[in-house]
Structure formats: C-alpha cells, structure tokens
C-alpha cells in the first residue's frame, strides 16, 4: 500500500529513508558563511576568529557533519594513523595501543589497525595499503618487513618503528633496553640457585636486514648475563613464535629433553603462558618443578592463578611516546629523527623459586 506521504510500506513498516551525506556546502549554508571559511576551521588555519570558529562548529554539530577522508586526503591530510602489528592475541600490543589511543584521544586523528600476521610479505602488503589510503603516518610494531622497504616508506610517510634498535634518519624509534631486561631475569634466576636457564625467543627473519631486532638484543643480553655468571656452557636458546601455541610447543620440547632446564625465560608473556600449559600437561608444577619468567608484564601476568614473574617494558608509555613523536612529524613540528629508549624493570611474582622448591 501507499501512505499519505507517498512512501511505500509493506507489513505496516515504512521503508527507511536514504540519508544524503552532509557536505561542506551544507555546513556553510547552515552557518551562513562561505565554504572557504568552513575549510579554514576544519584545517585549523591561522586567522580564524573565535566567533567564526564557534559558528562553524555549531553547524557541524547540528548537521552531524563528518569530513570525507578521501577529500581531506586530496587537500593534504586524512587525520588517520595506521598501526601495524603481527598478532592481535599478544596482550602486550594492547598496552601499546592503549598508549597510542590515550595520546591521540583529544586530537582529530583516528587510529586504524593492520593485523598482518608474521609473514614479511603480508606485512609489506599491509603497509603499502595504508600508504595507498593516504594515512598521515604509520606506527610499525616490530615489523618483519624488510628494512629497505620500511626506509623507503618512511622517507615519504612519517613513520615510527617500535621495538627495533636499528636507528635511521628517516624514521623515529621507540625501543626497550631488552639486553638489560634479559640480564635482570638471569640475575634473578641465578640468585635463586638456577644454572640451567633456557631462553625462548622469536625466530626473527633473516631476510629483513634488521640487525637489532628485539629478539636479537634479548638473546645477546641473555648470553652476556649467562657468561657473566660463569654459565656459558648452560646456555640454551629455543626459537618459537610469540603465541600461546608457540610457547606450548617450545615447552613440550624443552621439558621432555634429556636434560630439561630448571628455569625458562621467554620474550613475551603470551609465550610463557603456553609453556605454563605444557608444564601442566606434563604434570610439572610451577614454581616447584620449573621457574618461569615472561616479558612485557601484561595484565595476564598479574592474574591470581598465574602470578607470572615478568619484565615490565612500559608498553603504555611506548605507545603514547610513539604517537606523540609521530604527530610531531606529521604536523611538521620536527624533521630530525628521535630514538627513545625505555628502561625495563623486573616484577617478581610467584612463578619463580629455588630449583626443586628448595
């Protein structure tokens, strides 16, 4: 049937009206100003009077106007920031993302996340897609994308790299002193009486041409600390993905070996939880039969049933620092690369004790 307004209805329900997207012209007409004036307000241009700013903002609010991202991109800025990560299940990345979000909360920038997986080419494809969509800047969390490609991207698009110690003039860096963090763990475990201490670290990519990735720096710090304690002959590095499944497989391999370690340190809490699961399946108790240490000090580490000793990397601060550095570059307030280093600290909980419960 047809209603009095001419809208066709079926079963008593009117068809939804198709809303036309509000344009900058609509805002200008509503505010009684020129489109050029609206554009100046949107771009925070110099010389806009408080009265003009208030009038245009009132019209924007009344009409629920949202600037078209593609159109803004043609004018030079889209107010979007791309964040690349490999694994959404790594709780440490959530800490970093919280820091990024909190830093940008009061700004006009929107964060878009690209969870690209561990494969270098998949990550490179995601980065290219972000650039193609004219994102104003990129934050790359420990990318496995080949370094030359990252450097090329950073030369054209403001970029911050989190995790890798490789400095460059084209991008800013936010890193953790992972070698110091590894030393803190080894010192703690040795003080408890452990000698057979294994490290579970991400394998890293040999084709990425990154010389100072987090796993490389962590392993170097572990080896140096073990040597410092006269335990060079007891070192054991096992490579596994930083995931629950990766940690589980590493735990099953290490703990069923002819001479299993009495303590295991990992490069990520999520991998430590996988080892925790492997120990449980093998009937081993933590910390009575195995001391276990994570890395990142995520919220999971503090859960009552887990109580995982872990290295705090200040993930929230890393994220907020990366966002601040990036916006400085995007808005042209700085053109010199900056490298910021976080100082790790060991948070001791109930997952570590003397070997054999002594």
Short mmCIF file of C-alpha atoms in Angstrom, two decimals:
data_model
loop_
_atom_site.label_atom_id
_atom_site.label_comp_id
_atom_site.label_asym_id
_atom_site.label_seq_id
_atom_site.Cartn_x
_atom_site.Cartn_y
_atom_site.Cartn_z
CA UNK A 1 0.00 0.00 0.00
CA UNK A 2 0.97 3.66 -0.30
CA UNK A 3 0.95 6.02 2.65
CA UNK A 4 -0.24 9.64 2.53
CA UNK A 5 3.34 10.81 2.18
CA UNK A 6 3.87 8.61 -0.84
CA UNK A 7 6.29 6.21 0.90
CA UNK A 8 5.66 2.61 0.01
CA UNK A 9 5.11 0.41 3.09
CA UNK A 10 4.92 -3.35 3.50
CA UNK A 11 3.51 -5.14 6.54
CA UNK A 12 2.90 -1.80 8.20
CA UNK A 13 6.57 -0.74 8.14
CA UNK A 14 7.82 2.18 6.07
CA UNK A 15 10.96 1.82 4.01
CA UNK A 16 13.92 3.58 5.61
CA UNK A 17 14.74 6.95 4.07
CA UNK A 18 18.10 7.15 2.34
CA UNK A 19 20.05 9.91 4.08
CA UNK A 20 22.20 12.11 1.86
CA UNK A 21 25.74 12.66 3.13
CA UNK A 22 26.20 16.13 4.62
CA UNK A 23 28.76 18.18 2.67
CA UNK A 24 30.92 21.17 3.47
CA UNK A 25 28.49 23.25 1.38
CA UNK A 26 25.63 22.22 3.70
CA UNK A 27 27.69 23.28 6.70
CA UNK A 28 28.50 26.64 5.11
CA UNK A 29 24.84 27.27 4.25
CA UNK A 30 23.69 26.34 7.77
CA UNK A 31 26.33 28.59 9.37
CA UNK A 32 25.74 31.44 6.91
CA UNK A 33 29.40 31.59 5.88
CA UNK A 34 31.48 30.67 2.84
CA UNK A 35 32.80 27.18 2.15
CA UNK A 36 36.31 28.66 2.37
CA UNK A 37 35.59 29.72 5.95
CA UNK A 38 34.40 26.22 6.84
CA UNK A 39 37.54 24.75 5.25
CA UNK A 40 39.73 27.05 7.34
CA UNK A 41 38.02 25.94 10.54
CA UNK A 42 38.33 22.26 9.60
CA UNK A 43 42.04 22.68 8.89
CA UNK A 44 42.72 24.81 11.99
CA UNK A 45 44.03 27.53 9.69
CA UNK A 46 45.60 30.67 11.05
CA UNK A 47 43.41 33.78 11.29
CA UNK A 48 40.02 32.22 12.08
CA UNK A 49 38.22 34.35 14.65
CA UNK A 50 36.72 32.72 17.77
CA UNK A 51 33.24 33.81 16.66
CA UNK A 52 33.68 32.21 13.22
CA UNK A 53 35.09 29.02 14.77
CA UNK A 54 32.13 28.80 17.17
CA UNK A 55 29.57 29.41 14.40
CA UNK A 56 31.03 26.73 12.12
CA UNK A 57 31.44 24.20 14.93
CA UNK A 58 27.79 24.73 15.91
CA UNK A 59 26.73 23.96 12.33
CA UNK A 60 28.97 20.87 12.21
CA UNK A 61 27.40 19.59 15.43
CA UNK A 62 23.84 20.36 14.33
CA UNK A 63 24.26 18.58 10.99
CA UNK A 64 26.45 15.76 12.38
CA UNK A 65 28.98 16.52 9.65
CA UNK A 66 31.97 14.24 9.18
CA UNK A 67 34.74 15.29 6.75
CA UNK A 68 35.19 12.86 3.87
CA UNK A 69 38.52 11.12 4.34
CA UNK A 70 39.35 10.89 0.65
CA UNK A 71 38.57 14.57 0.12
CA UNK A 72 40.70 15.53 3.10
CA UNK A 73 43.49 13.41 1.65
CA UNK A 74 43.39 15.41 -1.58
CA UNK A 75 43.78 18.56 0.50
CA UNK A 76 46.85 17.11 2.21
CA UNK A 77 45.70 15.28 5.36
CA UNK A 78 43.28 12.47 6.24
CA UNK A 79 43.74 12.53 10.03
CA UNK A 80 44.26 8.76 10.08
CA UNK A 81 47.17 6.88 11.65
CA UNK A 82 47.97 3.32 10.65
CA UNK A 83 49.33 0.86 13.23
CA UNK A 84 50.93 -2.37 12.02
CA UNK A 85 51.17 -5.40 14.31
CA UNK A 86 51.59 -9.10 13.71
CA UNK A 87 49.31 -10.74 16.27
CA UNK A 88 46.18 -9.38 17.93
CA UNK A 89 46.41 -12.09 20.59
CA UNK A 90 49.62 -10.66 22.06
CA UNK A 91 48.37 -8.76 25.12
CA UNK A 92 51.45 -6.50 25.08
CA UNK A 93 50.23 -4.93 21.85
CA UNK A 94 47.02 -4.00 23.66
CA UNK A 95 49.12 -1.99 26.14
CA UNK A 96 50.86 -0.20 23.27
CA UNK A 97 47.55 0.51 21.52
CA UNK A 98 46.09 1.90 24.76
CA UNK A 99 49.01 4.31 24.95
CA UNK A 100 48.53 5.39 21.33
CA UNK A 101 44.79 5.87 21.86
CA UNK A 102 45.21 7.87 25.05
CA UNK A 103 47.79 10.16 23.44
CA UNK A 104 45.51 10.86 20.48
CA UNK A 105 42.23 10.95 22.42
CA UNK A 106 41.91 14.74 22.39
CA UNK A 107 43.07 15.11 18.77
CA UNK A 108 41.29 14.73 15.41
CA UNK A 109 43.31 11.64 14.50
CA UNK A 110 41.76 8.20 14.10
CA UNK A 111 43.81 5.02 14.57
CA UNK A 112 43.35 2.15 12.10
CA UNK A 113 44.96 -1.21 12.90
CA UNK A 114 46.51 -3.58 10.40
CA UNK A 115 46.94 -7.07 11.91
CA UNK A 116 49.13 -8.52 9.18
CA UNK A 117 50.43 -11.75 10.72
CA UNK A 118 54.08 -12.79 10.99
CA UNK A 119 54.87 -13.11 7.28
CA UNK A 120 57.15 -10.33 6.00
CA UNK A 121 55.40 -10.02 2.64
CA UNK A 122 51.95 -9.87 4.23
CA UNK A 123 53.19 -7.06 6.46
CA UNK A 124 54.71 -5.23 3.50
CA UNK A 125 51.39 -5.52 1.63
CA UNK A 126 49.53 -4.06 4.60
CA UNK A 127 51.97 -1.15 4.87
CA UNK A 128 51.52 -0.39 1.17
CA UNK A 129 47.74 -0.45 1.61
CA UNK A 130 47.99 2.06 4.44
CA UNK A 131 50.13 4.35 2.30
CA UNK A 132 47.75 3.96 -0.67
CA UNK A 133 44.89 5.06 1.58
CA UNK A 134 46.81 8.26 2.29
CA UNK A 135 47.21 7.72 6.02
CA UNK A 136 49.08 10.63 7.56
CA UNK A 137 51.56 8.47 9.47
CA UNK A 138 52.47 4.92 10.42
CA UNK A 139 53.43 3.20 13.66
CA UNK A 140 55.10 -0.16 12.95
CA UNK A 141 55.37 -2.54 15.92
CA UNK A 142 58.47 -4.75 15.50
CA UNK A 143 57.95 -5.14 11.74
CA UNK A 144 59.36 -8.12 9.89
CA UNK A 145 59.02 -6.18 6.63
CA UNK A 146 62.46 -5.81 5.00
CA UNK A 147 64.25 -2.76 6.38
CA UNK A 148 64.95 -1.18 2.96
CA UNK A 149 61.21 -1.09 2.24
CA UNK A 150 60.47 0.47 5.64
CA UNK A 151 63.13 3.12 5.00
CA UNK A 152 61.65 3.89 1.59
CA UNK A 153 58.17 4.19 3.09
CA UNK A 154 59.39 6.37 5.95
CA UNK A 155 61.09 8.75 3.54
CA UNK A 156 57.66 9.64 2.12
CA UNK A 157 55.29 8.98 5.05
CA UNK A 158 56.05 9.92 8.69
CA UNK A 159 56.85 6.65 10.48
CA UNK A 160 57.71 5.44 13.97
CA UNK A 161 59.21 1.97 14.46
CA UNK A 162 58.62 0.34 17.85
CA UNK A 163 60.96 -2.39 19.03
CA UNK A 164 63.86 -2.43 16.55
CA UNK A 165 67.07 -0.79 17.75
CA UNK A 166 68.25 -0.03 14.19
CA UNK A 167 68.39 3.76 14.07
CA UNK A 168 67.66 5.72 10.87
CA UNK A 169 67.38 9.33 9.80
CA UNK A 170 64.07 8.68 8.06
CA UNK A 171 62.01 7.38 10.99
CA UNK A 172 61.69 7.76 14.75
CA UNK A 173 62.29 4.79 17.04
CA UNK A 174 60.85 3.73 20.40
CA UNK A 175 62.70 0.78 21.90
CA UNK A 176 63.20 -1.12 25.13
CA UNK A 177 66.64 -1.97 26.52
CA UNK A 178 65.97 -5.69 26.05
CA UNK A 179 69.58 -6.68 26.76
CA UNK A 180 69.26 -5.10 30.21
CA UNK A 181 65.89 -6.81 30.68
CA UNK A 182 67.41 -10.22 29.89
CA UNK A 183 70.19 -9.54 32.37
CA UNK A 184 67.66 -8.74 35.10
CA UNK A 185 65.98 -12.10 34.54
CA UNK A 186 69.21 -14.11 34.54
CA UNK A 187 70.47 -12.32 37.66
CA UNK A 188 67.19 -13.10 39.46
CA UNK A 189 67.16 -16.78 38.49
CA UNK A 190 70.85 -17.27 39.34
CA UNK A 191 70.26 -15.65 42.73
CA UNK A 192 67.64 -18.35 43.37
CA UNK A 193 70.18 -21.07 42.54
CA UNK A 194 69.35 -21.87 38.90
CA UNK A 195 72.07 -22.79 36.42
CA UNK A 196 70.19 -24.49 33.59
CA UNK A 197 68.27 -21.47 32.30
CA UNK A 198 66.75 -21.60 28.82
CA UNK A 199 65.56 -18.71 26.67
CA UNK A 200 62.53 -19.00 24.39
CA UNK A 201 62.74 -16.26 21.77
CA UNK A 202 61.03 -15.43 18.49
CA UNK A 203 62.93 -16.75 15.47
CA UNK A 204 63.09 -13.42 13.66
CA UNK A 205 63.51 -13.08 9.93
CA UNK A 206 66.87 -13.46 8.17
CA UNK A 207 65.72 -11.61 5.06
CA UNK A 208 64.52 -8.48 6.86
CA UNK A 209 68.02 -6.93 7.08
CA UNK A 210 67.26 -5.67 10.60
CA UNK A 211 70.39 -6.07 12.73
CA UNK A 212 68.97 -5.10 16.14
CA UNK A 213 65.52 -6.65 16.46
CA UNK A 214 64.10 -7.20 19.97
CA UNK A 215 64.80 -10.95 19.85
CA UNK A 216 68.42 -10.37 18.78
CA UNK A 217 69.01 -7.84 21.56
CA UNK A 218 67.26 -10.06 24.11
CA UNK A 219 69.33 -13.12 23.15
CA UNK A 220 72.52 -11.07 23.28
CA UNK A 221 71.68 -9.85 26.77
CA UNK A 222 70.85 -13.38 27.89
CA UNK A 223 74.13 -14.80 26.56
CA UNK A 224 76.18 -11.99 28.14
CA UNK A 225 74.48 -12.41 31.50
CA UNK A 226 74.95 -16.19 31.50
CA UNK A 227 78.63 -15.73 30.64
CA UNK A 228 78.99 -13.13 33.38
CA UNK A 229 77.78 -15.73 35.89
CA UNK A 230 80.12 -18.41 34.51
CA UNK A 231 77.24 -20.31 32.90
CA UNK A 232 78.21 -20.04 29.22
CA UNK A 233 78.10 -23.85 28.96
CA UNK A 234 74.50 -23.90 30.21
CA UNK A 235 73.01 -21.56 27.62
CA UNK A 236 70.11 -22.80 25.53
CA UNK A 237 68.10 -20.69 23.09
CA UNK A 238 64.91 -22.15 21.63
CA UNK A 239 63.11 -20.28 18.85
CA UNK A 240 59.31 -20.18 18.84
CA UNK A 241 56.57 -17.79 17.78
CA UNK A 242 55.34 -15.37 20.41
CA UNK A 243 51.96 -17.02 20.80
CA UNK A 244 50.30 -19.47 23.17
CA UNK A 245 50.76 -22.27 20.66
CA UNK A 246 54.40 -21.32 20.05
CA UNK A 247 55.10 -21.33 23.78
CA UNK A 248 53.31 -24.64 24.24
CA UNK A 249 55.39 -26.36 21.54
CA UNK A 250 58.60 -24.87 22.95
CA UNK A 251 57.67 -26.04 26.44
CA UNK A 252 56.94 -29.58 25.30
CA UNK A 253 60.30 -29.75 23.51
CA UNK A 254 62.40 -28.28 26.33
CA UNK A 255 60.69 -30.06 29.21
CA UNK A 256 60.86 -33.52 27.62
CA UNK A 257 64.55 -33.21 26.70
CA UNK A 258 67.19 -35.45 28.27
CA UNK A 259 68.34 -32.57 30.45
CA UNK A 260 65.43 -30.16 30.84
CA UNK A 261 66.09 -26.65 32.18
CA UNK A 262 65.08 -25.79 35.74
CA UNK A 263 64.08 -22.30 34.59
CA UNK A 264 62.76 -20.82 31.34
CA UNK A 265 62.59 -17.17 30.36
CA UNK A 266 60.59 -16.04 27.36
CA UNK A 267 60.49 -12.92 25.22
CA UNK A 268 56.72 -12.49 25.68
CA UNK A 269 54.15 -13.25 28.36
CA UNK A 270 51.88 -14.91 25.81
CA UNK A 271 54.59 -17.50 25.05
CA UNK A 272 55.20 -18.03 28.78
CA UNK A 273 51.53 -18.91 29.22
CA UNK A 274 51.92 -21.55 26.51
CA UNK A 275 54.87 -23.02 28.42
CA UNK A 276 52.76 -22.91 31.57
CA UNK A 277 50.18 -25.05 29.76
CA UNK A 278 52.84 -27.50 28.56
CA UNK A 279 54.20 -27.90 32.10
CA UNK A 280 50.70 -28.60 33.40
CA UNK A 281 50.16 -31.26 30.72
CA UNK A 282 53.44 -32.91 31.72
CA UNK A 283 52.48 -32.91 35.38
CA UNK A 284 55.07 -30.30 36.36
CA UNK A 285 54.34 -27.66 38.98
CA UNK A 286 55.33 -24.01 38.75
CA UNK A 287 57.49 -22.92 40.52
CA UNK A 288 58.21 -26.19 42.38
CA UNK A 289 59.45 -28.08 39.31
CA UNK A 290 60.05 -25.18 36.91
CA UNK A 291 60.62 -21.47 37.32
CA UNK A 292 59.05 -19.43 34.54
CA UNK A 293 59.59 -15.79 33.54
CA UNK A 294 57.70 -13.78 30.95
CA UNK A 295 58.37 -10.48 29.22
CA UNK A 296 56.11 -7.41 28.80
CA UNK A 297 54.34 -7.61 32.20
CA UNK A 298 50.89 -7.64 30.62
CA UNK A 299 47.67 -7.78 32.64
CA UNK A 300 47.65 -11.56 32.18
CA UNK A 301 50.86 -11.89 34.20
CA UNK A 302 49.22 -10.45 37.29
CA UNK A 303 46.17 -12.74 37.24
CA UNK A 304 45.84 -14.60 40.55
CA UNK A 305 46.09 -18.15 39.10
CA UNK A 306 49.17 -17.20 37.04
CA UNK A 307 51.27 -14.72 39.08
CA UNK A 308 53.96 -14.69 36.41
CA UNK A 309 57.30 -13.04 37.09
CA UNK A 310 57.83 -10.73 34.13
CA UNK A 311 59.86 -7.82 32.76
CA UNK A 312 57.90 -4.58 32.52
CA UNK A 313 58.55 -2.74 29.25
CA UNK A 314 56.17 0.16 29.94
CA UNK A 315 54.02 -0.71 26.92
CA UNK A 316 51.54 2.10 27.51
CA UNK A 317 54.37 4.64 27.64
CA UNK A 318 55.91 3.16 24.48
CA UNK A 319 52.61 3.63 22.66
CA UNK A 320 51.96 7.17 23.87
CA UNK A 321 55.55 8.18 23.09
CA UNK A 322 55.30 6.73 19.57
CA UNK A 323 52.04 8.61 18.93
CA UNK A 324 53.47 11.89 20.21
CA UNK A 325 56.61 11.57 18.07
CA UNK A 326 54.56 10.70 15.01
CA UNK A 327 52.22 13.68 15.29
CA UNK A 328 55.20 15.99 15.69
CA UNK A 329 56.43 14.72 12.32
CA UNK A 330 53.02 14.74 10.64
CA UNK A 331 52.36 18.34 11.67
CA UNK A 332 55.84 19.50 10.66
CA UNK A 333 56.97 20.48 14.15
CA UNK A 334 60.16 18.43 13.81
CA UNK A 335 62.17 16.94 10.96
CA UNK A 336 65.01 15.32 12.92
CA UNK A 337 64.75 11.62 13.84
CA UNK A 338 64.48 10.77 17.54
CA UNK A 339 65.24 7.46 19.28
CA UNK A 340 63.66 6.91 22.71
CA UNK A 341 64.64 4.00 24.97
CA UNK A 342 62.53 2.59 27.81
CA UNK A 343 64.27 1.18 30.89
CA UNK A 344 62.92 -2.27 31.83
CA UNK A 345 62.24 -3.44 35.38
CA UNK A 346 61.70 -6.92 36.77
CA UNK A 347 58.40 -7.62 38.51
CA UNK A 348 58.83 -10.69 40.71
CA UNK A 349 55.77 -12.83 41.38
CA UNK A 350 55.13 -16.45 42.37
CA UNK A 351 56.26 -18.25 39.20
CA UNK A 352 59.95 -18.27 40.24
CA UNK A 353 61.60 -20.06 43.17
CA UNK A 354 64.72 -22.07 44.00
CA UNK A 355 65.30 -25.22 41.89
CA UNK A 356 63.32 -28.18 43.15
CA UNK A 357 61.44 -25.96 45.58
CA UNK A 358 64.48 -25.64 47.86
#
